[in-house]
PDB file of C-alpha atoms and ligand atoms in Angstrom:
ATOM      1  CA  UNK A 282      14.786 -17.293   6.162  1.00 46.00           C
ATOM      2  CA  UNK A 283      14.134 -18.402   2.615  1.00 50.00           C
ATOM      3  CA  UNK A 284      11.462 -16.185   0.540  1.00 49.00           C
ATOM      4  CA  UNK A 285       9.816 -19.321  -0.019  1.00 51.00           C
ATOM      5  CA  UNK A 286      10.050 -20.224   4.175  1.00 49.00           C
ATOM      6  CA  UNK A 287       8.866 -16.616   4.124  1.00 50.00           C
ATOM      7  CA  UNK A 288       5.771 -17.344   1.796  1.00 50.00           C
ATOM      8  CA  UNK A 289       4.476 -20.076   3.787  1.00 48.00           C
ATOM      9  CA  UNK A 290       4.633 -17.982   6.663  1.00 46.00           C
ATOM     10  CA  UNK A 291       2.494 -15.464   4.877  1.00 44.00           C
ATOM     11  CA  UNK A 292       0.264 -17.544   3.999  1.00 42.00           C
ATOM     12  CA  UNK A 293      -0.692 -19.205   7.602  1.00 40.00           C
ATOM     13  CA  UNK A 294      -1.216 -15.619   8.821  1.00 39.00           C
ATOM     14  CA  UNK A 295      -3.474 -14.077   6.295  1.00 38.00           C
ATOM     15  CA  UNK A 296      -5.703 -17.167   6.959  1.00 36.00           C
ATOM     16  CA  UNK A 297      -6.982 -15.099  10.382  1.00 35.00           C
ATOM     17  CA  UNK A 298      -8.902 -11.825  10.314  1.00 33.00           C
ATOM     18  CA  UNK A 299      -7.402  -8.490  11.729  1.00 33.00           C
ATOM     19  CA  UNK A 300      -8.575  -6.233  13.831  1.00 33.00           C
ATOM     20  CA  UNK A 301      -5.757  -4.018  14.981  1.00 35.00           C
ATOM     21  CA  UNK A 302      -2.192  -3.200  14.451  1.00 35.00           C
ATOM     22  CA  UNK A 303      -1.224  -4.724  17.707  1.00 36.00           C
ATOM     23  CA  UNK A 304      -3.064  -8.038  16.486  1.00 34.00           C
ATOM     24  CA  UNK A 305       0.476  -8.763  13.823  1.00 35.00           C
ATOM     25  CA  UNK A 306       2.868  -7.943  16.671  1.00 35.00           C
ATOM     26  CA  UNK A 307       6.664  -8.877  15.275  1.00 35.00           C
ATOM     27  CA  UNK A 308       6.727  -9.602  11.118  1.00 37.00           C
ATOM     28  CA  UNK A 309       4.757 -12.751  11.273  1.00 38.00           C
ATOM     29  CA  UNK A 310       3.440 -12.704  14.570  1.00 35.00           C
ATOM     30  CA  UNK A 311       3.694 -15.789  16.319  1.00 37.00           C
ATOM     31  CA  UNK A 312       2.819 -14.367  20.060  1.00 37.00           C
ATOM     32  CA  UNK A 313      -0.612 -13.217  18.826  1.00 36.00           C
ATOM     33  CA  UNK A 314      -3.300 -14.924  20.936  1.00 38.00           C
ATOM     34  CA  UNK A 315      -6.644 -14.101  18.884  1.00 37.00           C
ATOM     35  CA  UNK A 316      -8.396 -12.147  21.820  1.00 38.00           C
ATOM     36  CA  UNK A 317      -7.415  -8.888  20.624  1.00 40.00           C
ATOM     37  CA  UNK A 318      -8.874  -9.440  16.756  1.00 39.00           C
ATOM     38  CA  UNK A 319     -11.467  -6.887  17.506  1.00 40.00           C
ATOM     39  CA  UNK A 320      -8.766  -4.269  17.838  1.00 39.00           C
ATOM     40  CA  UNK A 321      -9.636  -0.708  18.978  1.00 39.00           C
ATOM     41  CA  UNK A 322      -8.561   0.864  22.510  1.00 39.00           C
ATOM     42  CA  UNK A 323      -6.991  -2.420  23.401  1.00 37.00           C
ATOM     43  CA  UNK A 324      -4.874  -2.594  20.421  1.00 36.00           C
ATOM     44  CA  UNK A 325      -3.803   1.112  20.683  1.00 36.00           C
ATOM     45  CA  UNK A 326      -2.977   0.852  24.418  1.00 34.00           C
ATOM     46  CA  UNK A 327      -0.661  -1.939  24.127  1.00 36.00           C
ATOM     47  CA  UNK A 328       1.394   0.073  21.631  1.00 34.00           C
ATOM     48  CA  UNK A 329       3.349   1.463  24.846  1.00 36.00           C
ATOM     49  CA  UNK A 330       3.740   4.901  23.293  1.00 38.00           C
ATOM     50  CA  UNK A 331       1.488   6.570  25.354  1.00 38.00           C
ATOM     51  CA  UNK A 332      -0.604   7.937  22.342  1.00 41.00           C
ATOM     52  CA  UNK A 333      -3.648   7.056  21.008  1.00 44.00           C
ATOM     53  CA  UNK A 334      -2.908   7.717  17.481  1.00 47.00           C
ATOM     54  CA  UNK A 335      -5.718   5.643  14.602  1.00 55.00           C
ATOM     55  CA  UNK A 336      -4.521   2.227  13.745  1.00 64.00           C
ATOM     56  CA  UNK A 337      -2.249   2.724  10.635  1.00 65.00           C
ATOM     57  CA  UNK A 338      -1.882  -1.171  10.118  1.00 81.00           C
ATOM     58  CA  UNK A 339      -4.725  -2.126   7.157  1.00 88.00           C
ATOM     59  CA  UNK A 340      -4.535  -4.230   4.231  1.00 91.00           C
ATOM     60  CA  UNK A 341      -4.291  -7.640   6.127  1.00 94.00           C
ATOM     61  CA  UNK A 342      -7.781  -8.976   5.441  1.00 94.00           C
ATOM     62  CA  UNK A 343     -10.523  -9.097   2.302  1.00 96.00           C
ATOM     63  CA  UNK A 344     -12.993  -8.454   4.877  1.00 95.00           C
ATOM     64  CA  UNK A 345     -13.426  -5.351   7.506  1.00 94.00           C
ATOM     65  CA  UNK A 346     -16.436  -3.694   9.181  1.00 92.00           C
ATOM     66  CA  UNK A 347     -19.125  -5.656   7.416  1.00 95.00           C
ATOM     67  CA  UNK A 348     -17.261  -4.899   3.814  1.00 97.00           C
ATOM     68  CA  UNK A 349     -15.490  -7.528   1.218  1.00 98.00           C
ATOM     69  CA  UNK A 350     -13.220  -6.780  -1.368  1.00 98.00           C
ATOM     70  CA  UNK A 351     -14.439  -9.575  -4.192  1.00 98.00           C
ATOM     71  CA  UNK A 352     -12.170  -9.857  -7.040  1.00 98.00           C
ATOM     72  CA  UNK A 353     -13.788 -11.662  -9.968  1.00 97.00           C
ATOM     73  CA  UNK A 354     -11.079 -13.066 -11.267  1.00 96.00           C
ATOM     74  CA  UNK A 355      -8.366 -14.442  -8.453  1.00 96.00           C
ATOM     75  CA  UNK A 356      -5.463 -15.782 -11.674  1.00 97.00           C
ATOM     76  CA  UNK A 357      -4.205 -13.985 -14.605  1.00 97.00           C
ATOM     77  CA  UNK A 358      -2.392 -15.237 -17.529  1.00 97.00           C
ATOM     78  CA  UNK A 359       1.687 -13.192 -17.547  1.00 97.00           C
ATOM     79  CA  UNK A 360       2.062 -10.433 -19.660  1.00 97.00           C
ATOM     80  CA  UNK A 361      -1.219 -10.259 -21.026  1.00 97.00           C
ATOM     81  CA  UNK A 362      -3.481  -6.970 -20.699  1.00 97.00           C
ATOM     82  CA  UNK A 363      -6.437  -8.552 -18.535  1.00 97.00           C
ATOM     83  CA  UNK A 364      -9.918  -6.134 -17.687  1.00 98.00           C
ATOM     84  CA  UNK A 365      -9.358  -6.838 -13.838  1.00 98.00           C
ATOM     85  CA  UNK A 366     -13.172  -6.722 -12.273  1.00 98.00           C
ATOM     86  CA  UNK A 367     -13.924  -6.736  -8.713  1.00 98.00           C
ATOM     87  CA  UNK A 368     -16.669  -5.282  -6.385  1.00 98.00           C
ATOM     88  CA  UNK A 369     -16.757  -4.206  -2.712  1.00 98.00           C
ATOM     89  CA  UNK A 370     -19.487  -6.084  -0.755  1.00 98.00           C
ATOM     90  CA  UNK A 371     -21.526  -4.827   1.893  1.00 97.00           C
ATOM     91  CA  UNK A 372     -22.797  -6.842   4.852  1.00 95.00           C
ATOM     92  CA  UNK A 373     -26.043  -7.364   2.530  1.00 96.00           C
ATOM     93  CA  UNK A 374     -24.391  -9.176  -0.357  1.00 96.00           C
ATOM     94  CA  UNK A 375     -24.805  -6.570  -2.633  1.00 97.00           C
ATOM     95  CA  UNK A 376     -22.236  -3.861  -4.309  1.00 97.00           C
ATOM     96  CA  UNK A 377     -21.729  -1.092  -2.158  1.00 96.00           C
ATOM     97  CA  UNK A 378     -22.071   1.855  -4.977  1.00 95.00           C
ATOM     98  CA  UNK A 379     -21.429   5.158  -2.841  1.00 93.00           C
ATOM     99  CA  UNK A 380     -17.723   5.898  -2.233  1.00 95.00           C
ATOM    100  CA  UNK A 381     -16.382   8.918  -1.466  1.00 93.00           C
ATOM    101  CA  UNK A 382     -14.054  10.774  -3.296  1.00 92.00           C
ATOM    102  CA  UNK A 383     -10.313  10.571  -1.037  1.00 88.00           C
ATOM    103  CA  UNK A 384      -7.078  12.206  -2.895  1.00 86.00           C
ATOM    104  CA  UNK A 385      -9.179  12.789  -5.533  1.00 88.00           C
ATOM    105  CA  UNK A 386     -10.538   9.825  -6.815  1.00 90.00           C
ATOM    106  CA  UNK A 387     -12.837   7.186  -5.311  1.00 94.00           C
ATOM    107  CA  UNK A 388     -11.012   4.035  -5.669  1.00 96.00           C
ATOM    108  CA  UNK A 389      -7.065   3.932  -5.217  1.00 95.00           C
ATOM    109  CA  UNK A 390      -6.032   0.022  -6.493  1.00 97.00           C
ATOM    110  CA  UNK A 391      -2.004  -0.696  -5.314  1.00 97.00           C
ATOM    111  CA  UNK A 392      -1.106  -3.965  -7.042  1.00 98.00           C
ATOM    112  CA  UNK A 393       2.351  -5.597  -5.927  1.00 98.00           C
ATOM    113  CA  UNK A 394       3.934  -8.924  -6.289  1.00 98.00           C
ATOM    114  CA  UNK A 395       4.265 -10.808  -2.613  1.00 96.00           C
ATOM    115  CA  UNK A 396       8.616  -9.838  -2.864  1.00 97.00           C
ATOM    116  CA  UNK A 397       7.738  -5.829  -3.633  1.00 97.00           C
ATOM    117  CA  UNK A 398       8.380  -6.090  -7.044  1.00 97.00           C
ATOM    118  CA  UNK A 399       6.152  -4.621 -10.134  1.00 97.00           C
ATOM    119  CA  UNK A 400       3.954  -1.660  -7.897  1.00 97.00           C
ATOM    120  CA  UNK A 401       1.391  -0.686  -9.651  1.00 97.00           C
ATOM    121  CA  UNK A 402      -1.205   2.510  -8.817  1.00 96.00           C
ATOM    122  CA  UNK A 403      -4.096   2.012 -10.676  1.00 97.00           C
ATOM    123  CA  UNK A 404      -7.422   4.345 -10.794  1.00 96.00           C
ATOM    124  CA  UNK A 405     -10.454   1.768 -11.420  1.00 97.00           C
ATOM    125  CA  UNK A 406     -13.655   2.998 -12.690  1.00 97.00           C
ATOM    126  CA  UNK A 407     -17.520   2.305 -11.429  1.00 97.00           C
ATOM    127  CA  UNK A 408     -19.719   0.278 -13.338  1.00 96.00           C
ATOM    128  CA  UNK A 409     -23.472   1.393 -13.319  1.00 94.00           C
ATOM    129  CA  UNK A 410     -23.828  -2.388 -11.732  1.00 94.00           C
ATOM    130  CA  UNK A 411     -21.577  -1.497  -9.075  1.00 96.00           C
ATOM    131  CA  UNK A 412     -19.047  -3.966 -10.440  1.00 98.00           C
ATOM    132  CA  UNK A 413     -15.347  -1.896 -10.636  1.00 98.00           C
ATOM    133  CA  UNK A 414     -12.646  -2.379 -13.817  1.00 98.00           C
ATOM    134  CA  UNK A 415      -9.200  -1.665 -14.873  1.00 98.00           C
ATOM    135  CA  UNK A 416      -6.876  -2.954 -17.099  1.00 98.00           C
ATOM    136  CA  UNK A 417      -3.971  -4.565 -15.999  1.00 98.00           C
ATOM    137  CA  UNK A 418      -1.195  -6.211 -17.417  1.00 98.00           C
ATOM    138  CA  UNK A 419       1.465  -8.284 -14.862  1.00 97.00           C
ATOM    139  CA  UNK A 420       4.339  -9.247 -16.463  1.00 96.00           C
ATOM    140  CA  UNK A 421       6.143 -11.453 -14.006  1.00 97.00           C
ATOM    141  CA  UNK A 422       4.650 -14.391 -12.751  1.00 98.00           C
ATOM    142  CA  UNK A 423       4.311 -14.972  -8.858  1.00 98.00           C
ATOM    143  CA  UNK A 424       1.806 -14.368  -6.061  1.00 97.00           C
ATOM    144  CA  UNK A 425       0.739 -10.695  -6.092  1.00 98.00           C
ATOM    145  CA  UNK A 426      -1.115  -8.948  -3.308  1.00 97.00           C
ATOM    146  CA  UNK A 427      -3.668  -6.703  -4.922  1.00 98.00           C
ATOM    147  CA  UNK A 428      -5.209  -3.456  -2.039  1.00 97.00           C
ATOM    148  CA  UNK A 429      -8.339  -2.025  -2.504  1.00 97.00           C
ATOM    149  CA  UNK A 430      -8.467   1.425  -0.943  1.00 95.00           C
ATOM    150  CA  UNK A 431     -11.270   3.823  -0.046  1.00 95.00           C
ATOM    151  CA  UNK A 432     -13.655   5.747   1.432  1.00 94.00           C
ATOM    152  CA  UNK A 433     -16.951   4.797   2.674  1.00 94.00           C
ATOM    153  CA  UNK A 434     -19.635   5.788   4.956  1.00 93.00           C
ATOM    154  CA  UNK A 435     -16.567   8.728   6.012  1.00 92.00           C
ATOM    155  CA  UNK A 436     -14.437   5.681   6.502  1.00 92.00           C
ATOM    156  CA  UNK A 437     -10.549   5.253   5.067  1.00 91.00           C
ATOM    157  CA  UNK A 438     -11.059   1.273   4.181  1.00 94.00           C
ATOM    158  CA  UNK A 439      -8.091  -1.227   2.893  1.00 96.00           C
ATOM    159  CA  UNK A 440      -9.318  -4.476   1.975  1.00 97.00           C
ATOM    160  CA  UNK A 441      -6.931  -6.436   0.615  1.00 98.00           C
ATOM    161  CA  UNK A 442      -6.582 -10.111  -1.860  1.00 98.00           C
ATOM    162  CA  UNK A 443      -4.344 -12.752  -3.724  1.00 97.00           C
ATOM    163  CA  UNK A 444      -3.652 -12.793  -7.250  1.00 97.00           C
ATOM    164  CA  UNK A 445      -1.848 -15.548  -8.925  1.00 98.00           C
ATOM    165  CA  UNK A 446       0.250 -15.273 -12.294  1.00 98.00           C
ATOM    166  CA  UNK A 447       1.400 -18.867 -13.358  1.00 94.00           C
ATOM    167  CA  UNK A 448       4.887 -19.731 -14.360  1.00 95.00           C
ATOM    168  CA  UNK A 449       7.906 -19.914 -12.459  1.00 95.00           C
ATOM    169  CA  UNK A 450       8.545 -17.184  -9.837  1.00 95.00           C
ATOM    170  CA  UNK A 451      11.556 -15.294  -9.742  1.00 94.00           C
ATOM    171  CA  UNK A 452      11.236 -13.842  -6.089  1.00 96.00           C
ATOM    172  CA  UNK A 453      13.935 -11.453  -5.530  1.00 95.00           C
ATOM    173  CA  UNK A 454      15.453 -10.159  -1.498  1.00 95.00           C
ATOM    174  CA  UNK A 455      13.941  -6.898  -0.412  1.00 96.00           C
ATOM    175  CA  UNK A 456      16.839  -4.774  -2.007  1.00 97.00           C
ATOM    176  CA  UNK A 457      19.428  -3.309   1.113  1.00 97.00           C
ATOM    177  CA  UNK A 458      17.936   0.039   3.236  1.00 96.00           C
ATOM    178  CA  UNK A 459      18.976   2.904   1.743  1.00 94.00           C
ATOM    179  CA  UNK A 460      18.250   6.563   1.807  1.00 96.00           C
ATOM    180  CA  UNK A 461      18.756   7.331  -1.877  1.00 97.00           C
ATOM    181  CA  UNK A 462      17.029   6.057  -5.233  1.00 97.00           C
ATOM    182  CA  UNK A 463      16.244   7.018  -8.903  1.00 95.00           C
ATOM    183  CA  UNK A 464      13.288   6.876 -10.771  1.00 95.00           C
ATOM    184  CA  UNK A 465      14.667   5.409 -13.867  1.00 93.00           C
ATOM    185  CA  UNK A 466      13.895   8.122 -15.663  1.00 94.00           C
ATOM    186  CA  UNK A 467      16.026  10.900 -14.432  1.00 95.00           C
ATOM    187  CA  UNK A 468      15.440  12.040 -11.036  1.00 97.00           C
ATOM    188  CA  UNK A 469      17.079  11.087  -7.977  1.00 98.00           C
ATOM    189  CA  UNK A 470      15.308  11.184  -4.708  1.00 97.00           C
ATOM    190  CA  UNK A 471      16.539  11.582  -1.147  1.00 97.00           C
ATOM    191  CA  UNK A 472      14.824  10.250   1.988  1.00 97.00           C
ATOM    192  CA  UNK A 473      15.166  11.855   5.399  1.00 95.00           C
ATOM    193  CA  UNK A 474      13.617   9.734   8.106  1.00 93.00           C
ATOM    194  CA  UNK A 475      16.318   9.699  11.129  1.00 86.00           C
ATOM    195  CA  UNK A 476      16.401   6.794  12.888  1.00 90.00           C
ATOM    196  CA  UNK A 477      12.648   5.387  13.257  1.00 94.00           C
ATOM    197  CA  UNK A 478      11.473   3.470  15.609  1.00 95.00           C
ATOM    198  CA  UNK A 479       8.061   0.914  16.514  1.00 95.00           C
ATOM    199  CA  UNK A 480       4.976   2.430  17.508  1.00 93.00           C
ATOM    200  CA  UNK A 481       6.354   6.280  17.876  1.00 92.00           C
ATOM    201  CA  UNK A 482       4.735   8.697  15.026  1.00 91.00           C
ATOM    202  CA  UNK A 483       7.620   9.275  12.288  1.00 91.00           C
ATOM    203  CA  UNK A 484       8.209  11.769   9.406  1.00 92.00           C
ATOM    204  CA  UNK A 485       9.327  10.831   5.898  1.00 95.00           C
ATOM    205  CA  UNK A 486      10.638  13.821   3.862  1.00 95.00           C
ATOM    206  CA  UNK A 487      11.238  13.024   0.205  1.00 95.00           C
ATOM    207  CA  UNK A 488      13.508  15.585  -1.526  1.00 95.00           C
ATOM    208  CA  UNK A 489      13.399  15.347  -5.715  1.00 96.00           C
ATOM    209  CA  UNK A 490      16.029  16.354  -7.775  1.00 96.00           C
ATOM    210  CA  UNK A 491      17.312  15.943 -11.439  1.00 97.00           C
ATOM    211  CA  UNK A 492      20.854  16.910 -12.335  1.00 96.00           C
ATOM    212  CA  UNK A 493      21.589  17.841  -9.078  1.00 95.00           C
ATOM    213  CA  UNK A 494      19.089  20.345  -9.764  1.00 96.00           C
ATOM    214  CA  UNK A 495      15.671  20.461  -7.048  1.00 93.00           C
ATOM    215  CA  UNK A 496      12.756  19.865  -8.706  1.00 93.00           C
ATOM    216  CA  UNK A 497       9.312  21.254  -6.853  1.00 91.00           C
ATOM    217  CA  UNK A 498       6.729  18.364  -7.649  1.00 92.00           C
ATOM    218  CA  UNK A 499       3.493  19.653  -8.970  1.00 92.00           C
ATOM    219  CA  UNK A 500       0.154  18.751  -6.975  1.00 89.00           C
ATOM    220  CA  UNK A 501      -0.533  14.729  -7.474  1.00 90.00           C
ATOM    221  CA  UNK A 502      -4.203  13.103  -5.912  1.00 88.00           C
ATOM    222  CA  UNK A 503      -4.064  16.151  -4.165  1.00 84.00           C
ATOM    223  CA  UNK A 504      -0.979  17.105  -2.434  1.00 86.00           C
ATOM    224  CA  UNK A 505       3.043  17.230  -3.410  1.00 87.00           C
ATOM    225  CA  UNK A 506       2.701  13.353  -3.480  1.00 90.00           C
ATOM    226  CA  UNK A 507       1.487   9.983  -3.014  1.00 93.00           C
ATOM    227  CA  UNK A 508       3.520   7.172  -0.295  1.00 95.00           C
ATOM    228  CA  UNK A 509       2.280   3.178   0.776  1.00 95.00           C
ATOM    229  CA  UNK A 510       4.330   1.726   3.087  1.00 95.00           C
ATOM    230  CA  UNK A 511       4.185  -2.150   3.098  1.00 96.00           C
ATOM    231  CA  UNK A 512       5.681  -3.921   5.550  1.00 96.00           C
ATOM    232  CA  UNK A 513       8.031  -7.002   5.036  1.00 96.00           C
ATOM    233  CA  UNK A 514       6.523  -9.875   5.717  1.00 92.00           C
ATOM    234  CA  UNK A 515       2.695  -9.975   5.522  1.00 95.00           C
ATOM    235  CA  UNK A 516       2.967  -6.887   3.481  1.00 96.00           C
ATOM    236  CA  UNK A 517       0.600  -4.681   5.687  1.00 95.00           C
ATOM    237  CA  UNK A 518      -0.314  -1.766   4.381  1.00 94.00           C
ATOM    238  CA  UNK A 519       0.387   1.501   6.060  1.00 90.00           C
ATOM    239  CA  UNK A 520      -2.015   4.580   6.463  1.00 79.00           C
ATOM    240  CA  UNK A 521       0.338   7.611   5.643  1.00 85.00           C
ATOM    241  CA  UNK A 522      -0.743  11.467   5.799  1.00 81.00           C
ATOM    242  CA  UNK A 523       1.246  14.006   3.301  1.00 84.00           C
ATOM    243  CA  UNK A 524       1.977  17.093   4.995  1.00 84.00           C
ATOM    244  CA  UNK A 525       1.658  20.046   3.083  1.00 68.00           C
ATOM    245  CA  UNK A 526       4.034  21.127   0.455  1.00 54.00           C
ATOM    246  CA  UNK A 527       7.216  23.023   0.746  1.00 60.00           C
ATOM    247  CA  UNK A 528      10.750  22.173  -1.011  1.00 65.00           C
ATOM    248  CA  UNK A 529      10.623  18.581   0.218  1.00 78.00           C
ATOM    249  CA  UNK A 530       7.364  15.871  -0.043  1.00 91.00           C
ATOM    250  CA  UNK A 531       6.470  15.040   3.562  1.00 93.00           C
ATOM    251  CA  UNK A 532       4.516  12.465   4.975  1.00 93.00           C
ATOM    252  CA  UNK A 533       3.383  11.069   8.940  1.00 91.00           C
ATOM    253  CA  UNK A 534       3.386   7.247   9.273  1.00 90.00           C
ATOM    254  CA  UNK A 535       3.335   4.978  12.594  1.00 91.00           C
ATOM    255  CA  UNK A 536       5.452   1.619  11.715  1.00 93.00           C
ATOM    256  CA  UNK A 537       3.410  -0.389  14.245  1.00 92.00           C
ATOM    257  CA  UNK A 538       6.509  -3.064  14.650  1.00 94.00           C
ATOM    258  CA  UNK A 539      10.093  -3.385  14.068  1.00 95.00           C
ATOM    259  CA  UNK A 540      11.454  -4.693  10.979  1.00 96.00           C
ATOM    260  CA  UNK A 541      11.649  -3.320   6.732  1.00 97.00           C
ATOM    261  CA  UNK A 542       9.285  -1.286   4.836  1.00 96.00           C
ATOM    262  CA  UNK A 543       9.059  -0.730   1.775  1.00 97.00           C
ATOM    263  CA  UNK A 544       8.083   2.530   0.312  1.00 97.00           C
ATOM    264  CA  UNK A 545       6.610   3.657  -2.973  1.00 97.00           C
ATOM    265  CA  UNK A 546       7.038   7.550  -3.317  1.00 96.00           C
ATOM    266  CA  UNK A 547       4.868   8.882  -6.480  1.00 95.00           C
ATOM    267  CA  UNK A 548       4.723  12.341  -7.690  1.00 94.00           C
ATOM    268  CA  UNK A 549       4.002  14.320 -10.404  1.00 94.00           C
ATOM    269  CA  UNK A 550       6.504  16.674 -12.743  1.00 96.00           C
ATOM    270  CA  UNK A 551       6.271  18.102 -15.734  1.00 96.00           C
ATOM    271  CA  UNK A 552       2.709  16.054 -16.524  1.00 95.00           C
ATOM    272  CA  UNK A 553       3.923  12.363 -15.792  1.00 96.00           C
ATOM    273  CA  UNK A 554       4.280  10.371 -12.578  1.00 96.00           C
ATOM    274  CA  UNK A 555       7.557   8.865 -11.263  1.00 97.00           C
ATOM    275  CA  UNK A 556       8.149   6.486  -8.509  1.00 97.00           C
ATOM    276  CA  UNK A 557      11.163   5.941  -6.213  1.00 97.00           C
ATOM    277  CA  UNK A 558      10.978   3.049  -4.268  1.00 98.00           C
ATOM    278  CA  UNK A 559      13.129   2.760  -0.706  1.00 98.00           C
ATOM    279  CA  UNK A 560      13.752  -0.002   1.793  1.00 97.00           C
ATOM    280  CA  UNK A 561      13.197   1.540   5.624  1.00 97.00           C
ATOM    281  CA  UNK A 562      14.482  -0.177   8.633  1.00 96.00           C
ATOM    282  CA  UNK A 563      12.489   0.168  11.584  1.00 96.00           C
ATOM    283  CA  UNK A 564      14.017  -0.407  15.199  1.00 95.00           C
ATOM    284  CA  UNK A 565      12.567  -1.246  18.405  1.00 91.00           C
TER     285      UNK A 565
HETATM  286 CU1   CU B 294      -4.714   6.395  -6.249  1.00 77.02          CU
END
């Protein structure tokens, strides 16, 4: 399928609200029937695995559990540094104000365009009117899906909206899996996942080296380092627990369907942050 075919697909899906990680079935979805929007027990049953591990599909919808990401400003102008503004809205209309504090900060803002391209992890700050900022400058021009992710009321939220940059898009195909990738500025990271498979609990160990040389990654928002997962497609957002530290970064995901991920490994050595960025296929 074109990206373009691709798009439009997108775009039908995100205009319904989900519940559950059952609720997107295959990439798009087609086979989804609506009843099962509230998710919960019925969406973890049908999962077939057995388990009943917490729904680690978010990132779908603006709205969940009475809360609304609002983003102030829904266009920016390419290449220019823009003060990005945006609140979270509770089910009174108002600015919700308390968040707690989850890998140490309490707002975690991903920003990616719609093909992967140009992640961004950003670290907004809290206005006194409950209103949050952060600069941000896109340099490509496209539709970019911007995630919202916190803690509230001892809840792990995602809420999740569109940002467009005018000018001619120049969508590139989700690069080829591969187990291997540099930084772009000098280290080379490996990833050991095995072969993975649809609604069975996986681990993703990261191993960091430069000039063939390991590297031990110092502590980054609180453990050996940071992972989303966004799946092809719809570009669901994946919950994803690090594991503690050791000579390789390890995280626990569920890929709720079959198809590509894309992962965005960050961590922290020698005072800066790096990202390597993977393709992961996912089988049945
Ligand atoms: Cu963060």
């Amino acid at each position: 399928m074109s990206v373009a075919g691709k798009l439009a697909g997108f775009a039908a899906v995100l205009l319904l609200v989900f519940g559950g990680a059952v609720a997107v079935g295959g990439a798009i979805g087609p086979e989804r029937d609506g009843s099962d929007a509230a998710g919960g027990d019925d969406a973890m049953s049908a999962h077939g695995g057995g388990e009943a591990a917490p729904d680690p599909v978010r990132g779908l919808a603006a709205s969940h559990d009475g809360l609304t990401l609002a983003l102030e400003q829904t266009a920016l102008r390419r290449g220019r540094p823009t003060e990005l503004r945006f609140s979270i809205v509770g089910s009174d209309g108002r600015p919700v104000r308390d968040f707690d504090v989850e890998h140490e900060k309490r707002m975690h803002f991903i920003v990616v365009r719609r093909d992967g391209q140009g992640f961004q992890h950003l670290h907004p700050e809290l206005g006194d009117d409950g209103v949050w900022h952060v600069e941000l400058t896109l340099p490509a021009a496209g539709s970019y899906r911007v995630f919202a992710d916190f803690k509230h009321d001892d809840e792990a939220q995602t809420l999740a909206a569109d940002l467009a940059v005018d000018g001619e898009a120049d969508y590139a195909p989700l690069p080829a899996p591969s187990t291997s990738d540099d930084t772009g500025d000098g280290y080379d990271v490996r990833l050991d996942a095995g072969a993975l498979r649809a609604g069975r609990e996986s681990e993703l160990r990261f191993t960091v080296t430069r000039g063939g040389e390991p590297v031990q990654t110092e502590p980054y928002l609180g453990a050996g380092g940071h992972l989303v997962a966004l799946r092809e497609g719809d570009l669901a957002y994946l919950h994803v627990h690090p594991e503690g530290r050791g000579d390789a970064v390890s995280f626990m995901t569920e890929f709720p369907s079959e198809g590509r991920y894309r992962l965005y490994l960050q961590f922290k050595h020698e005072g800066r942050v790096h990202t390597a960025e993977f393709t992961q296929e996912v089988g049945r």
